[in-house]
């Protein structure tokens, strides 16, 4: 155990995490230069294309230090996005140290701060690293001062360029010198932390584990202490970076084990594995159930492909324990599924994977969050979609999820950023200058206000310089109402929204205006109304298209013309009584397709 070092790389998006991991793999000879691909650990096509890490990856490399000893370094590459913060916390729990990578041109950003605090809370040894020092726009001295201010530590950060490899050897030396070896009891009852898992269609679930105490060997009977799942170890080994089987795994080591279990929900991230024969007394701390934060309906544009969508969701859910889905029917959109996601990036990725990998054309309804409704009889119900909202008369209180948003922006943009947060019902928490030119602003905001276009608005108001990070705070009471849309007096369920009472008039007016432009004209006037309960708050009318019934007349007495128009008037009256409005798919697309989710 003295010669093992477990470390993670944490950084804001696009600060060079995956590139640094590539250089470490090359320097230690873990990959052949001929077969090496950039972003080696980002194996998904979508990850490479967007330049983000979605799945955590682990790799074991052997490093010959300058002092002459060879060390086993276990690198855990973590996702950078706020949606995957729980996975990041479990990955950090599997390490003793972390490299905090900061872009020498961009400086400290919102997720740099959030990740640094997460690592400090987990008790990790932090090694600050300034990356991209070779860029013409790099300002290493200023950024080093920002990092020192953030960590309260005057030790100068290591200066490297992950792209060229400059200074990476110093990083490996610092890991060996400064990261403590793992602590654990080699002779105690075995305990292993699951920090990630994936599904292999031939072998079942591959659990990424860190052995904390004891040891596991092939064919050992094991059980998950939180989920209660029991199995035998079919295969065990390390990532180098491909899977490399081994006879067993000892305390302090990081690797994988395969049990033949067919569902990732049975081996959840954060769970503790122990032996069935000599079980440990208590599980490792920090486990919690991952709950979806954002919900939206997914409907196939071609209604015949409902079964294909269900099969595709089943296959994706095998790999992603955080994705939940249940069937949903809409009078306007047909059959589909209401899906739950960790956040907007997670939703975007799942939708894109469904469309790409399974060749589906999908329509996503407006994303909304999970509400809790307290009824007058004392009962509490959870609401995932506006259609589930109970009768207003039976509602005592509606609670909605809040988040603590941390925004870092240049001080020129403090005004516009604060104005945006106030507009979104934000409560100001605090403000802190990281440097003379950069400010950290904190607001408590309702999650519902940021799930649509908050990030886009923030970027446009700050010319792309602001960065955002958030953490959930729990539910708070709010004055929320259900906004219904009526076409010719009939409620259209797929267009209902849950909105704050103060903003309901504005949103209702915008919605009916957009619908008026997209619904084709009928042979009679169609009123488009927005309503809260029985109160109509906004109305537009789709004007009737008039058929020219007098076209066939040529001259003659005017009474002939009037007679035909009267006949048409009676017919239109009768049509209005029996006519239902034809709403084309385009109308829903125009209203529901939120650009830039």
Coordinates of N, CA, C and O in Angstrom, one line a residue, residues 294-315 317 323-330 333-341 347 350-351 354 360 362-368 384-385:
X294 N -35.0 16.9 -13.3 CA -35.7 17.6 -14.4 C -36.5 16.5 -15.2 O -36.0 15.4 -15.4
X295 N -37.8 16.8 -15.6 CA -38.6 15.9 -16.3 C -39.1 16.5 -17.6 O -39.3 17.7 -17.7
X296 N -39.2 15.6 -18.6 CA -39.8 16.1 -19.8 C -40.4 14.9 -20.6 O -40.0 13.7 -20.3
X297 N -41.4 15.1 -21.4 CA -42.1 14.1 -22.2 C -41.3 13.9 -23.5 O -41.0 14.8 -24.1
X298 N -41.0 12.6 -23.8 CA -40.4 12.3 -25.1 C -41.5 11.5 -26.0 O -41.9 10.5 -25.5
X299 N -41.8 12.1 -27.1 CA -42.8 11.4 -28.0 C -42.2 11.2 -29.4 O -41.5 12.1 -29.9
X300 N -42.4 10.0 -30.0 CA -41.9 9.9 -31.4 C -42.7 10.7 -32.3 O -44.0 10.7 -32.2
X301 N -42.1 11.4 -33.3 CA -42.8 12.2 -34.2 C -43.7 11.3 -35.1 O -44.8 11.5 -35.4
X302 N -43.1 10.1 -35.5 CA -43.9 9.1 -36.2 C -44.5 8.1 -35.1 O -43.8 7.4 -34.4
X303 N -45.8 8.2 -34.9 CA -46.4 7.5 -33.8 C -46.3 6.0 -33.9 O -46.4 5.3 -32.8
X304 N -46.0 5.5 -35.0 CA -45.8 4.0 -35.2 C -44.5 3.5 -34.5 O -44.4 2.3 -34.3
X305 N -43.6 4.5 -34.1 CA -42.3 4.0 -33.6 C -42.3 4.1 -32.0 O -41.2 4.1 -31.5
X306 N -43.5 4.0 -31.4 CA -43.5 4.0 -29.9 C -42.8 2.8 -29.4 O -42.0 3.0 -28.4
X307 N -43.0 1.6 -30.0 CA -42.3 0.4 -29.4 C -40.8 0.6 -29.6 O -40.0 0.1 -28.7
X308 N -40.3 1.2 -30.7 CA -38.9 1.4 -30.9 C -38.3 2.3 -29.8 O -37.2 2.1 -29.3
X309 N -39.1 3.3 -29.4 CA -38.6 4.3 -28.4 C -38.5 3.5 -27.1 O -37.6 3.7 -26.3
X310 N -39.5 2.6 -26.8 CA -39.5 1.9 -25.5 C -38.3 1.0 -25.5 O -37.6 1.0 -24.4
X311 N -38.0 0.3 -26.5 CA -36.8 -0.6 -26.6 C -35.5 0.2 -26.4 O -34.6 -0.2 -25.7
X312 N -35.4 1.4 -27.0 CA -34.2 2.2 -27.0 C -34.0 2.7 -25.5 O -32.9 2.7 -25.0
X313 N -35.1 3.1 -24.9 CA -35.0 3.6 -23.5 C -34.6 2.5 -22.5 O -33.8 2.7 -21.6
X314 N -35.1 1.3 -22.8 CA -34.7 0.1 -22.0 C -33.2 -0.1 -22.1 O -32.5 -0.3 -21.1
X315 N -32.7 0.0 -23.3 CA -31.3 -0.3 -23.5 C -30.4 0.8 -22.9 O -29.4 0.5 -22.3
X317 N -31.3 2.7 -20.3 CA -31.4 2.6 -18.9 C -30.5 1.5 -18.3 O -30.1 1.6 -17.1
X323 N -31.4 7.5 -15.1 CA -32.5 7.7 -16.1 C -33.8 7.0 -15.7 O -33.7 5.8 -15.5
X324 N -34.9 7.7 -15.5 CA -36.1 7.0 -15.2 C -37.1 7.3 -16.2 O -37.1 8.4 -16.8
X325 N -38.1 6.4 -16.5 CA -39.1 6.7 -17.5 C -40.4 5.9 -17.2 O -40.3 4.9 -16.6
X326 N -41.5 6.5 -17.6 CA -42.8 5.9 -17.4 C -43.7 6.3 -18.6 O -43.5 7.4 -19.1
X327 N -44.6 5.4 -19.1 CA -45.4 5.7 -20.2 C -46.3 6.9 -19.9 O -46.7 7.1 -18.8
X328 N -46.6 7.6 -21.0 CA -47.4 8.8 -20.8 C -48.3 8.9 -22.1 O -47.8 8.7 -23.2
X329 N -49.5 9.3 -22.0 CA -50.4 9.5 -23.1 C -50.8 11.0 -23.2 O -51.2 11.6 -22.2
X330 N -50.8 11.5 -24.4 CA -51.2 12.9 -24.5 C -52.3 12.9 -25.7 O -52.1 12.3 -26.7
X333 N -50.3 14.5 -28.7 CA -49.1 14.0 -29.2 C -49.1 12.5 -29.3 O -48.1 11.9 -29.7
X334 N -50.1 11.8 -28.8 CA -50.2 10.4 -28.8 C -49.4 9.7 -27.6 O -49.4 10.2 -26.5
X335 N -48.8 8.6 -27.9 CA -48.1 7.8 -26.9 C -46.7 8.2 -26.8 O -46.0 8.3 -27.8
X336 N -46.2 8.3 -25.6 CA -44.7 8.6 -25.4 C -44.3 8.2 -24.0 O -45.0 7.4 -23.3
X337 N -43.3 8.8 -23.5 CA -42.7 8.5 -22.1 C -42.4 9.8 -21.4 O -41.9 10.8 -22.0
X338 N -42.7 9.8 -20.1 CA -42.2 11.0 -19.3 C -40.9 10.5 -18.6 O -40.9 9.5 -17.9
X339 N -39.9 11.2 -18.9 CA -38.5 10.7 -18.5 C -38.0 11.7 -17.4 O -38.2 12.9 -17.5
X340 N -37.2 11.1 -16.5 CA -36.6 12.0 -15.5 C -35.1 12.0 -15.7 O -34.5 10.9 -16.0
X341 N -34.5 13.2 -15.5 CA -33.0 13.3 -15.8 C -32.4 14.0 -14.6 O -33.0 14.7 -13.8
X347 N -30.3 15.5 -19.9 CA -31.5 15.3 -20.8 C -31.0 15.5 -22.3 O -31.5 14.7 -23.1
X350 N -29.1 12.3 -23.4 CA -30.0 11.1 -23.6 C -30.8 11.3 -24.8 O -30.9 10.3 -25.7
X351 N -31.3 12.5 -25.1 CA -32.1 12.7 -26.3 C -31.3 12.5 -27.5 O -31.7 11.9 -28.5
X354 N -30.5 8.8 -28.1 CA -31.7 8.1 -28.6 C -31.9 8.4 -30.1 O -32.2 7.5 -30.9
X360 N -34.1 7.6 -34.1 CA -35.5 8.0 -33.8 C -35.6 9.6 -34.0 O -34.7 10.3 -33.8
X362 N -37.5 12.5 -32.4 CA -38.3 12.7 -31.1 C -38.8 14.2 -31.0 O -38.1 15.1 -31.4
X363 N -39.9 14.3 -30.3 CA -40.4 15.6 -29.9 C -40.3 15.7 -28.4 O -40.9 14.8 -27.7
X364 N -39.6 16.6 -27.8 CA -39.5 16.8 -26.4 C -40.4 17.9 -25.9 O -40.3 19.0 -26.5
X365 N -41.2 17.6 -24.9 CA -42.0 18.7 -24.3 C -41.2 19.6 -23.4 O -40.0 19.3 -23.1
X366 N -41.7 20.7 -23.0 CA -41.0 21.7 -22.2 C -40.5 21.0 -20.9 O -41.3 20.4 -20.2
X367 N -39.2 21.1 -20.6 CA -38.7 20.5 -19.4 C -39.4 21.1 -18.1 O -39.6 22.3 -18.1
X368 N -39.7 20.3 -17.1 CA -40.2 20.9 -15.9 C -39.6 20.1 -14.7 O -39.0 19.1 -14.9
X384 N -44.9 15.4 -11.3 CA -43.8 15.4 -12.3 C -44.2 16.1 -13.6 O -43.4 16.3 -14.5
X385 N -45.5 16.3 -13.8 CA -46.0 16.9 -15.0 C -47.2 17.8 -14.7 O -48.0 17.4 -13.8

